[in-house]
């Protein structure tokens, strides 16, 4: 008996991995775009959040 | 603007920290016990509750959900209010969360040792506990989102994104993977079977690693590393890219746990591709953590906390490099079912989760008690002992994996397998001993920490709450710079939640749906029939005793596996397996085709005294199976439940199931009698023998056709 990939025969199965890759690329580009264009002041503000003084005493 | 005064509660973080320490020690103790059991089987003590198959799930669940779980909650209950400049939303919910979670842990330990298990790794807990987990998780979620919605800081720091994504994804994974049909109180069957069950399970299993052991701890890293080093994270921009690509990619990678199995090829490839891509965001995160310490390396030399963080984050880098490599099919052929996987997860668990937790505790406890750490020297000693423990744990396991791989695939010039399975087991035992010693050393380091922290607590005085003040959120938001769409998301936590859910759900949908939609396309093999009632009872015993923790039921299409175990496994063979029992580790041989390989008497003697049939075996003895009667009262509801799940037992078969059961049991008892073994046909061992003798035999009845 030969090794058969049982689900290979479904029509258009390649659409699933292709769509997933495409989705990721689009998504990644959008995030990268924002990151590059983000305001420096905002980034600095967020970056320093953990270091702000916790309590007043 | 008027400043508002409020206070941060330290009581719950303290409780969670104590629970982290307690369950850490318990989980590691269980780990040390099972590690020694593999080398010295007498340590199984001949009792059901202390046998490897039951203690191993206690170890994994304790470390993941009790130790790391409480570590996550410690970090969140401490950092979230401070990052958002508000108090936690509700003390009552916090208390329910804390005590509920601890109660679940206790219930889990008791029920797992008592043999109540679903047989799905890291999701072993039975349905009533699954429901309790869901409820407590919702309480935790309300408390977290309540806090976020009443915040005084508009922007959400990246650590909080990780917490949100972790919460929502764990909720989704837990619910989807725990879909099970209760048969009785504390017994259920998963609604999925065979290949589908395997795919859902490893989609869950892999992402439990991702969203329980990784993303919340990245949140922890992004908060506590800057705190301890007193400098901001290296690149906040990188952290954003890191966050989104990590949660996007992680969810797709699950099928890499099923390479070379009967899972459809395209799903395997998808898992591999996304696993390799995952290397980039993972390393982005690691480098971001390490570079945070740029220019502060002199501090690392002095400060044991930073030492823990540096090695912890490095261990993260190592295991996230190793992970993608292991998902390559040719590498996976070596690592799967071997001790390599065990080494891999322990680099993560001991190094990444362990050391990050230790670093956090050493930083946090003195602060909450307004004092200095009792002894920096002891903490430094802990660091070195722990590091040595990890090395001594991992190296023997890597060595053992390669050694056994070469032995497995060795053929004589005549084309016969060169080594018996038992030969390989015996040469692995010394490595098991070294590993157990490594684990013990790691535990000793942890005990040193317990002593150090107890001393710290006793010399300090607890600060129940810390006063703080901040301006309330302005009603309208005026951005400081240019606006862009992401700034909208990270100001709106609910939108962030929805986006995160969308991103992780996509992966799940694309991966799972095709396998489910085309259910009819999994070729049903005509000769594959449902289990008989006795075999079904035997299978439940197999699940109960955790046989899957050491035995796989999945023969891969390799020459050395087919020659050793028989014909490789086909997807259609598992259509009635609720749950699937493919396993993930072969401490013992594969059992997919054990049926008919040995006589009944062999199994009888082997379960009673494994070394009598396989000298040198490290398998535990199972004397209780020879004393306990088969639970025939449950047959009726089990058959009924199976039919509801689509197993084609004829209508009304429940009524005569036990008749068939007894007839088959009597037959086995009679066969045993011819081998001079006297035993009542009512005993559990008879059912187990029936199941073992059935396994993998169905396709042998398939009419032979000529290959094209």
XYZ file of C-alpha atoms in Angstrom:
765
model
C 0.000 0.000 0.000
C 1.410 3.370 -0.968
C 1.422 6.374 1.312
C -1.497 8.537 0.299
C -2.332 11.915 1.688
C -5.970 11.366 2.223
C -7.131 14.946 2.057
C -4.969 16.048 -0.825
C -7.731 15.561 -3.319
C -10.031 18.268 -2.019
C -10.499 20.876 -4.658
C -8.805 24.142 -3.874
C -7.189 23.074 -0.651
C -4.183 25.231 -1.492
C -6.396 28.264 -0.968
C -6.109 27.757 2.792
C -2.337 27.986 3.201
C -2.175 30.694 0.515
C -4.821 32.833 2.184
C -3.131 32.474 5.528
C 0.207 33.616 4.152
C -1.395 36.548 2.359
C -3.283 37.595 5.474
C -0.119 37.599 7.473
C 1.853 39.604 4.938
C -0.834 42.272 4.673
C -1.166 42.423 8.416
C 2.557 42.585 8.967
C 2.988 45.403 6.463
C 0.242 47.423 8.151
C 1.809 47.023 11.576
C 5.269 47.815 10.231
C 3.904 50.925 8.520
C 2.403 52.195 11.715
C 5.497 51.481 13.702
C 7.627 53.427 11.278
C 5.253 56.383 11.170
C 4.355 56.482 14.848
C 4.955 59.693 16.746
C 8.192 59.753 18.716
C 6.682 61.522 21.683
C 3.994 58.896 22.022
C 6.509 56.078 21.724
C 8.691 57.650 24.414
C 5.735 58.132 26.688
C 4.688 54.495 26.393
C 8.230 53.252 26.674
C 8.708 54.899 30.045
C 5.441 53.785 31.616
C 6.896 51.062 33.843
C 9.501 53.485 35.174
C 7.079 56.125 36.388
C 6.990 56.566 40.121
C 4.533 54.074 41.589
C 3.613 55.598 44.933
C 3.783 58.981 46.508
C 5.702 58.084 49.649
C -6.226 69.160 36.549
C -7.081 67.893 40.012
C -5.095 64.834 41.063
C -7.030 61.886 42.413
C -5.720 59.792 45.252
C -6.018 56.030 45.284
C -4.056 53.023 46.462
C -2.492 49.895 45.063
C -3.341 46.667 46.844
C -0.376 44.433 47.629
C -2.311 41.690 49.381
C -3.382 39.732 46.287
C -0.001 39.960 44.548
C 1.490 38.648 47.793
C -0.969 35.743 47.920
C -0.349 34.880 44.283
C 3.409 35.077 44.852
C 3.165 32.689 47.804
C 1.038 30.316 45.728
C 3.593 30.507 42.910
C 6.332 29.428 45.296
C 4.282 26.678 46.929
C 3.063 25.094 43.694
C 6.455 25.554 42.107
C 8.011 23.378 44.786
C 5.173 20.831 44.556
C 5.342 20.668 40.750
C 9.120 20.285 40.759
C 8.933 17.585 43.455
C 6.491 15.628 41.283
C 8.882 16.100 38.370
C 11.828 14.777 40.354
C 9.767 11.772 41.457
C 8.751 10.780 37.930
C 12.268 11.404 36.647
C 13.631 8.897 39.142
C 10.753 6.493 38.428
C 11.934 6.204 34.827
C 15.295 4.949 36.062
C 14.110 3.010 39.108
C 10.646 1.531 38.505
C 10.256 0.367 42.113
C 9.657 4.030 42.977
C 6.210 3.636 41.425
C 5.436 1.938 44.757
C 2.925 -0.471 43.161
C 0.098 1.934 43.939
C -2.167 3.464 41.329
C -1.862 7.004 42.666
C 1.938 6.995 42.740
C 2.469 5.422 39.322
C 4.202 7.381 36.559
C 1.170 7.555 34.263
C -0.821 9.417 36.912
C 1.936 11.513 38.496
C 3.242 12.811 35.187
C 0.060 14.789 34.418
C 0.207 16.148 37.967
C 3.737 17.372 37.261
C 2.891 19.017 33.949
C -0.358 20.556 35.154
C 1.219 21.768 38.395
C 4.132 23.427 36.645
C 2.074 24.977 33.848
C -1.167 25.998 35.493
C -0.201 26.215 39.165
C 3.395 27.490 39.162
C 3.423 29.540 35.974
C -0.304 30.336 36.279
C 0.105 31.923 39.694
C 3.271 33.610 38.433
C 1.220 35.248 35.676
C -1.413 36.409 38.148
C 1.244 37.783 40.509
C 2.678 39.830 37.663
C -0.716 41.043 36.478
C -2.127 41.949 39.891
C 1.047 43.892 40.621
C 1.792 45.578 37.296
C -1.649 46.223 35.833
C -2.849 48.773 38.424
C 0.494 50.547 38.396
C 0.651 50.769 34.617
C -2.928 52.048 34.507
C -2.701 54.277 37.573
C -5.753 52.843 39.224
C -6.609 50.164 41.745
C -7.692 46.707 40.694
C -11.335 46.754 39.680
C -12.757 44.529 42.428
C -11.318 43.025 45.578
C -14.122 40.481 45.728
C -13.470 39.258 42.198
C -9.768 39.175 42.991
C -10.415 36.974 45.999
C -12.718 34.670 44.041
C -10.060 34.472 41.370
C -7.313 33.628 43.836
C -9.161 31.062 45.918
C -10.986 29.609 42.924
C -7.735 28.998 41.104
C -6.091 27.369 44.139
C -9.155 25.192 44.648
C -8.982 24.078 41.021
C -5.330 23.175 41.494
C -6.086 21.062 44.549
C -9.018 19.397 42.771
C -6.788 18.756 39.763
C -4.076 17.090 41.820
C -6.551 14.872 43.653
C -8.562 13.828 40.603
C -5.519 13.193 38.414
C -3.965 10.958 41.046
C -7.319 9.210 41.436
C -7.279 8.427 37.710
C -9.858 10.900 36.436
C -8.431 12.133 33.174
C -9.537 12.962 29.667
C -6.281 11.580 28.307
C -5.459 14.750 26.376
C -2.117 16.217 27.340
C -2.182 19.429 29.421
C -5.970 19.268 29.183
C -6.363 16.165 31.328
C -8.824 17.655 33.783
C -12.356 16.283 33.648
C -15.420 18.257 32.724
C -16.574 19.633 36.109
C -13.094 21.107 36.617
C -13.081 22.389 33.037
C -16.248 24.314 33.829
C -14.747 25.664 37.048
C -11.686 26.839 35.094
C -13.935 28.644 32.630
C -15.815 30.418 35.432
C -12.679 31.518 37.272
C -11.124 32.630 33.999
C -14.175 34.808 33.315
C -13.931 36.303 36.815
C -10.273 37.071 36.166
C -11.204 38.613 32.817
C -13.876 40.849 34.324
C -11.441 41.997 36.978
C -8.757 42.718 34.403
C -11.006 44.540 31.956
C -12.760 46.365 34.764
C -9.376 47.695 35.790
C -8.466 48.634 32.250
C -11.768 50.436 31.714
C -11.431 52.496 34.901
C -7.828 53.503 34.217
C -6.203 56.907 34.537
C -3.589 56.307 31.853
C -4.906 56.499 28.345
C -2.320 54.357 26.596
C -1.896 50.689 27.255
C 1.687 49.625 27.794
C 2.790 46.664 25.675
C 2.829 44.289 28.662
C -0.933 44.807 28.943
C -1.455 43.863 25.309
C 0.266 40.595 26.030
C -1.971 40.049 29.051
C -5.116 40.781 27.042
C -4.126 38.525 24.145
C -3.225 35.743 26.572
C -6.537 35.982 28.358
C -8.692 35.883 25.258
C -6.703 33.162 23.493
C -6.521 30.864 26.491
C -10.292 31.244 26.829
C -10.807 30.259 23.195
C -8.374 27.333 23.329
C -9.766 25.969 26.547
C -13.349 26.050 25.347
C -12.702 24.550 21.917
C -10.446 21.773 23.190
C -12.648 20.907 26.140
C -15.742 20.143 24.083
C -16.662 16.871 25.702
C -19.742 14.807 26.350
C -20.134 13.874 30.027
C -20.746 10.174 30.551
C -20.971 10.437 34.284
C -19.715 12.710 37.017
C -15.944 12.884 36.345
C -15.970 10.953 33.094
C -16.409 12.314 29.598
C -15.515 11.650 25.975
C -14.262 14.420 23.680
C -16.659 15.192 20.846
C -13.802 14.950 18.353
C -12.289 11.634 17.332
C -9.041 10.447 15.854
C -7.322 12.826 13.450
C -9.640 15.704 14.294
C -9.149 15.209 18.001
C -5.390 15.153 17.428
C -5.480 18.353 15.411
C -7.604 20.199 17.977
C -5.510 18.851 20.831
C -2.201 20.040 19.387
C -3.681 23.289 18.211
C -4.521 23.656 21.893
C -1.332 22.082 23.232
C 0.961 24.216 21.174
C -0.916 27.385 21.952
C -1.087 26.584 25.625
C 2.683 26.841 25.401
C 2.293 30.028 23.413
C -0.404 31.831 25.344
C 0.138 30.483 28.835
C 3.886 29.971 29.043
C 5.059 32.574 26.565
C 2.908 35.662 25.962
C 2.016 36.408 29.603
C 5.662 35.949 30.487
C 6.644 38.334 27.723
C 4.330 40.811 29.394
C 6.121 40.042 32.621
C 9.464 40.571 30.895
C 8.392 43.903 29.416
C 7.429 45.137 32.878
C 9.929 43.641 35.294
C 13.124 43.770 33.222
C 12.875 47.558 32.771
C 11.931 47.850 36.456
C 14.871 45.805 37.670
C 17.339 47.439 35.292
C 15.791 50.862 35.836
C 15.827 51.693 32.148
C 13.139 51.535 29.479
C 12.792 48.687 27.042
C 15.309 48.785 24.172
C 12.825 49.445 21.385
C 9.167 50.093 21.927
C 8.571 49.953 18.178
C 10.062 46.495 18.044
C 7.769 45.434 20.862
C 4.724 46.376 18.773
C 5.879 44.394 15.752
C 6.895 41.621 18.097
C 3.475 41.490 19.717
C 1.324 41.379 16.610
C 3.427 39.022 14.567
C 3.937 36.683 17.507
C 0.264 36.261 18.311
C -0.594 36.032 14.633
C 1.930 33.341 13.808
C 1.832 31.251 16.947
C -1.683 30.022 16.486
C -0.927 28.363 13.151
C 2.050 26.355 14.279
C 0.254 23.557 16.156
C 0.379 20.875 13.427
C 4.169 20.673 13.791
C 3.407 18.330 16.674
C 1.923 15.898 14.183
C 4.540 15.650 11.447
C 4.697 12.272 9.721
C 1.454 11.258 11.390
C -1.822 10.500 9.689
C -2.655 14.227 9.660
C -3.241 15.606 6.134
C -0.040 16.698 4.442
C -1.090 20.275 3.731
C -1.836 20.905 7.393
C 1.577 19.548 8.343
C 3.279 21.854 5.847
C 1.276 24.835 7.045
C 2.412 24.138 10.596
C 6.031 23.918 9.488
C 5.962 27.117 7.444
C 4.452 29.204 10.225
C 6.750 27.667 12.810
C 9.796 28.790 10.849
C 8.394 32.288 10.455
C 7.799 32.350 14.180
C 11.529 32.509 14.766
C 11.611 36.184 13.787
C 9.116 37.656 16.251
C 10.395 35.365 18.980
C 13.910 36.578 18.539
C 12.683 40.129 18.181
C 11.266 39.757 21.679
C 14.360 38.102 23.058
C 16.715 40.735 21.654
C 14.424 43.484 22.892
C 14.682 42.005 26.379
C 18.436 41.545 26.274
C 19.205 44.912 24.660
C 17.215 46.583 27.415
C 20.299 45.875 29.494
C 22.621 47.580 27.022
C 25.126 49.697 28.864
C 24.060 48.083 32.122
C 26.054 44.898 31.925
C 28.114 45.997 34.901
C 24.861 45.837 36.893
C 24.266 42.287 35.681
C 27.507 41.226 37.336
C 26.324 42.467 40.700
C 22.608 41.914 40.653
C 21.298 38.322 40.878
C 17.861 39.480 39.682
C 19.286 40.681 36.390
C 21.306 37.488 36.109
C 18.097 35.484 36.331
C 16.487 37.704 33.719
C 19.412 37.491 31.317
C 19.635 33.704 31.441
C 15.835 33.385 31.394
C 15.509 35.512 28.270
C 18.465 33.686 26.699
C 16.747 30.375 27.388
C 13.695 31.809 25.633
C 15.881 32.619 22.652
C 17.346 29.146 22.653
C 14.077 27.300 22.837
C 12.425 29.548 20.250
C 15.321 28.839 17.908
C 15.049 25.154 18.639
C 11.262 25.125 18.143
C 11.308 26.112 14.458
C 14.177 23.703 13.865
C 12.179 20.885 15.450
C 9.301 21.657 13.138
C 11.403 20.818 10.079
C 10.318 17.372 9.037
C 13.779 15.846 8.873
C 14.695 17.136 12.313
C 11.307 16.210 13.687
C 11.836 12.642 12.508
C 14.635 12.454 15.084
C 13.098 14.468 17.873
C 9.476 13.356 17.878
C 8.641 10.761 20.556
C 12.183 11.203 21.919
C 13.809 12.853 24.932
C 14.785 15.782 22.726
C 11.292 17.196 23.092
C 11.562 16.774 26.838
C 14.853 18.694 26.880
C 13.343 21.391 24.656
C 10.361 22.069 26.898
C 12.533 22.102 30.007
C 14.843 24.755 28.570
C 11.643 26.760 28.318
C 10.073 25.751 31.624
C 13.165 25.821 33.838
C 15.035 28.582 32.048
C 12.445 30.954 30.676
C 9.491 30.505 33.037
C 11.491 29.407 36.066
C 14.196 32.045 35.977
C 11.869 34.874 35.034
C 9.624 33.910 37.950
C 12.560 33.737 40.344
C 13.816 37.124 39.174
C 10.368 38.631 39.631
C 9.980 37.160 43.133
C 13.420 38.379 44.253
C 12.495 41.842 43.041
C 8.900 41.893 44.246
C 8.943 40.394 47.742
C 11.467 42.851 49.249
C 9.508 45.751 47.743
C 6.184 44.621 49.122
C 7.807 44.179 52.533
C 9.716 47.443 52.370
C 13.061 45.867 53.024
C 16.150 44.543 51.293
C 16.579 40.988 50.125
C 17.846 38.874 53.037
C 20.886 37.642 51.160
C 22.131 38.611 47.716
C 24.788 35.946 48.038
C 22.197 33.199 48.481
C 20.267 34.503 45.487
C 23.463 34.420 43.451
C 24.102 30.884 44.637
C 20.547 29.986 43.600
C 21.268 31.408 40.176
C 24.364 29.270 39.664
C 22.773 26.141 41.133
C 19.712 26.609 38.928
C 21.801 27.155 35.811
C 23.858 24.063 36.569
C 20.657 22.098 37.167
C 19.278 23.094 33.765
C 22.494 22.081 32.014
C 22.657 18.768 33.811
C 19.006 18.219 32.952
C 19.194 19.074 29.280
C 22.485 17.658 28.019
C 21.785 14.018 28.968
C 18.364 14.293 27.332
C 19.803 15.602 24.045
C 22.429 12.921 24.165
C 19.896 10.204 24.889
C 17.675 11.372 22.029
C 20.394 11.145 19.395
C 21.764 7.944 20.782
C 18.382 6.248 20.727
C 17.641 7.615 17.254
C 20.761 6.024 15.829
C 19.982 2.788 17.622
C 16.385 2.772 16.377
C 17.390 3.141 12.760
C 20.346 0.758 12.832
C 20.000 -2.257 10.551
C 22.222 -5.289 10.263
C 23.754 -6.048 6.846
C 21.054 -8.689 6.483
C 18.414 -5.978 6.721
C 17.193 -6.794 10.217
C 16.756 -4.266 13.009
C 19.984 -4.275 14.980
C 18.551 -3.402 18.394
C 15.496 -4.493 20.310
C 13.453 -1.722 21.927
C 14.510 -2.958 25.333
C 18.223 -2.598 24.438
C 17.606 1.051 23.713
C 15.663 1.556 26.943
C 18.488 0.069 28.933
C 21.160 2.267 27.427
C 18.961 5.300 28.135
C 18.577 4.598 31.853
C 21.914 6.218 32.875
C 20.791 9.376 31.088
C 17.500 9.300 32.968
C 19.487 9.173 36.207
C 21.618 12.178 35.240
C 18.512 14.099 34.225
C 16.826 13.311 37.532
C 19.906 14.567 39.391
C 19.834 17.748 37.291
C 16.179 18.282 38.180
C 16.915 17.670 41.860
C 19.666 20.285 41.794
C 17.278 22.791 40.222
C 14.769 22.023 43.004
C 17.465 22.527 45.662
C 18.125 25.967 44.207
C 14.419 26.723 44.467
C 14.404 25.670 48.123
C 17.296 28.054 48.701
C 15.067 30.793 47.307
C 12.244 29.786 49.629
C 14.584 30.140 52.611
C 15.899 33.473 51.359
C 12.417 34.862 50.804
C 11.085 33.590 54.141
C 13.965 35.391 55.845
C 13.248 38.514 53.815
C 9.579 38.453 54.724
C 10.319 37.981 58.421
C 12.657 40.961 58.587
C 10.384 43.301 56.671
C 6.922 44.656 57.373
C 4.231 44.164 54.800
C 2.873 47.209 52.979
C -0.792 46.309 52.548
C -1.481 49.151 50.171
C 0.543 51.861 48.508
C -0.848 55.364 48.145
C -0.668 56.978 44.743
C -2.160 59.875 42.844
C -2.867 60.689 39.238
C -5.062 62.883 37.130
C -8.282 61.316 35.815
C -8.642 60.616 32.119
C -9.734 63.636 30.149
C -13.078 63.189 28.440
C -11.707 64.086 25.059
C -8.404 62.908 23.728
C -5.982 65.281 22.058
C -3.124 63.330 20.509
C 0.350 64.718 20.925
C 1.540 63.973 17.411
C 0.316 62.544 14.142
C -2.558 60.129 14.424
C -2.548 56.714 12.922
C -4.802 53.745 13.130
C -2.817 51.782 15.659
C -2.983 54.569 18.198
C -6.729 54.094 18.093
C -6.379 50.432 18.909
C -4.007 50.733 21.799
C -6.147 53.386 23.445
C -9.232 51.191 23.164
C -8.781 48.017 25.134
C -11.966 46.356 23.924
C -10.977 46.952 20.338
C -7.556 45.524 21.160
C -9.269 42.504 22.654
C -11.427 42.026 19.587
C -8.476 42.475 17.244
C -6.387 39.974 19.210
C -9.221 37.474 19.191
C -9.685 37.976 15.468
C -6.006 37.454 14.792
C -5.807 34.245 16.807
C -9.192 32.942 15.696
C -8.175 33.264 12.043
C -5.405 30.764 12.520
C -7.699 28.373 14.279
C -10.400 28.661 11.644
C -8.105 28.161 8.695
C -6.420 25.224 10.324
C -9.382 23.397 11.775
C -12.251 24.029 9.396
C -10.935 22.120 6.372
C -10.297 19.042 8.450
C -13.784 19.229 9.857
C -15.668 20.210 6.747
C -14.353 17.315 4.784
C -15.002 14.795 7.476
C -16.392 12.448 4.873
C -13.088 12.673 3.065
C -11.237 10.912 5.825
C -11.524 7.540 4.161
C -13.474 5.281 6.380
C -11.836 1.928 6.143
C -14.675 -0.549 5.853
C -13.040 -3.098 8.110
C -12.536 -0.597 10.957
C -15.323 -1.371 13.433
C -16.338 0.216 16.749
C -14.837 -1.234 19.903
C -16.692 -4.006 21.681
C -18.023 -3.061 25.140
C -15.167 -4.918 26.835
C -12.566 -3.230 24.631
C -14.164 0.128 25.322
C -13.875 -0.490 29.056
C -10.295 -1.600 28.516
C -9.563 1.542 26.560
C -10.896 3.673 29.386
C -8.539 1.852 31.746
C -5.702 2.559 29.307
C -6.626 6.253 29.413
C -7.086 6.242 33.192
C -3.627 4.834 33.849
C -2.038 7.391 31.529
C -0.457 4.774 29.252
C -0.208 7.510 26.612
C 2.445 9.268 28.677
C 4.941 6.584 27.590
C 3.383 4.754 24.637
C 2.404 6.180 21.284
C -0.255 4.740 18.981
C 1.007 6.214 15.755
C 3.461 4.439 13.504
C 5.221 6.831 11.160
C 6.005 5.797 7.592
C 9.692 5.042 8.174
C 11.366 1.773 7.356
C 12.699 1.386 10.891
C 9.286 2.055 12.426
C 7.333 -0.165 10.080
C 9.772 -3.018 10.632
C 9.671 -2.575 14.376
C 5.979 -1.937 14.958
C 4.156 -2.921 11.792
C 2.241 -1.161 9.003
C 2.226 2.621 9.441
C -0.958 4.205 10.820
C -3.773 5.482 8.599
C -6.154 8.353 9.348
C -9.171 6.107 8.859
C -8.144 3.767 11.652
C -8.926 6.262 14.378
C -12.453 7.328 13.500
C -13.905 5.779 16.677
C -11.142 6.959 19.018
C -12.656 9.403 21.519
C -10.103 10.568 22.621
C -7.226 9.867 20.241
C -4.276 8.279 22.002
C -1.409 8.939 19.591
C 0.836 10.035 22.453
C 3.868 12.292 22.222
C 6.655 10.333 23.848
C 7.941 6.792 23.464
C 9.516 5.685 26.690
C 8.024 2.341 25.782
C 7.328 0.967 22.301
C 4.500 2.074 20.037
C 1.294 0.130 20.599
C -0.692 0.939 17.458
C -0.357 -2.649 16.228
C 0.178 -4.501 19.479
C -3.023 -6.503 18.895
C -2.308 -10.163 18.220
C 1.447 -9.728 18.570
C 1.618 -11.630 21.861
C -0.682 -14.167 23.543
C -3.099 -13.000 26.253
C -0.941 -14.646 28.899
C 2.025 -12.481 27.835
C 0.031 -9.320 28.545
C -1.254 -10.771 31.798
C 2.246 -11.519 33.080
C 3.648 -8.318 31.651
C 1.148 -6.077 33.433
C 1.746 -7.956 36.678
C 5.540 -7.985 36.433
C 6.916 -6.316 33.299
C 10.455 -7.590 33.777
C 9.231 -11.198 33.676
C 8.376 -10.764 29.992
C 10.810 -7.978 29.093
C 13.934 -8.162 31.281
C 15.325 -4.694 31.869
C 11.966 -2.993 31.341
C 11.341 0.232 33.277
C 7.561 -0.109 33.094
C 5.680 0.054 36.404
C 3.690 -2.901 37.732
C -0.100 -2.658 37.738
C -1.218 -5.020 40.521
C -4.501 -3.193 41.160
C -5.816 -4.141 37.736
C -5.850 -7.738 38.959
C -7.881 -6.863 42.049
C -10.426 -4.380 40.785
C -13.581 -5.399 38.970
C -14.605 -3.917 35.631
C -17.106 -1.113 36.166
C -19.896 -2.852 34.227
C -22.483 -0.434 35.584
C -21.017 2.256 33.330
C -21.158 0.228 30.102
C -24.670 1.322 29.296
C -23.992 5.054 29.488
C -20.650 4.708 27.730
C -22.198 2.972 24.723
C -24.965 5.543 24.706
C -22.514 8.442 24.798
C -20.427 6.935 22.031
C -23.495 6.585 19.822
C -24.356 10.218 20.453
C -20.860 11.067 19.218
C -21.474 9.161 16.015
C -20.077 5.714 16.720
C -22.442 3.333 14.924
C -23.631 1.081 17.729
C -27.083 -0.121 16.799
C -30.093 1.381 18.573
C -30.767 -0.393 21.866
C -27.373 -2.060 22.001
C -26.920 -0.665 25.532
C -29.255 -3.339 26.860
C -27.201 -6.263 25.697
C -23.752 -4.652 25.799
C -22.869 -6.194 29.134
C -23.886 -9.632 27.903
C -21.373 -9.296 25.058
C -18.873 -7.890 27.492
C -19.099 -10.897 29.792
C -19.006 -13.363 26.896
C -15.792 -11.831 25.561
C -14.317 -11.614 29.069
C -15.080 -15.276 29.736
C -13.359 -16.184 26.509
C -10.194 -14.350 27.492
C -10.276 -15.918 30.963
C -10.618 -19.326 29.312
C -7.643 -18.647 27.026
C -5.619 -17.629 30.042
C -6.652 -20.833 31.757
C -5.090 -22.889 28.975
C -1.859 -21.130 29.916
C -2.444 -22.163 33.550
C -3.517 -18.694 34.677
C -6.553 -18.582 36.942
C -8.355 -15.249 37.148
C -11.935 -14.120 37.369
C -13.229 -12.747 34.090
C -14.607 -9.733 35.999
C -11.200 -8.173 36.659
C -9.988 -5.009 34.942
C -6.942 -6.715 33.488
C -9.255 -8.769 31.262
C -10.742 -5.623 29.723
C -7.292 -4.140 29.217
C -6.076 -7.313 27.502
C -9.140 -7.195 25.242
C -8.279 -3.627 24.213
C -4.574 -4.313 23.722
C -5.363 -7.357 21.590
C -7.715 -5.333 19.420
C -5.379 -2.473 18.641
C -4.422 -2.024 15.007
C -5.890 -5.322 13.909
C -8.866 -4.019 11.968
C -7.098 -3.125 8.754
C -5.564 -6.570 8.582
C -9.063 -7.764 7.738
C -9.122 -5.410 4.755
C -9.407 -7.401 1.485
C -6.084 -7.307 -0.318
C -5.978 -5.251 -3.501
C -3.105 -4.894 -5.880
C -1.265 -1.597 -5.709
C -1.314 0.512 -8.785
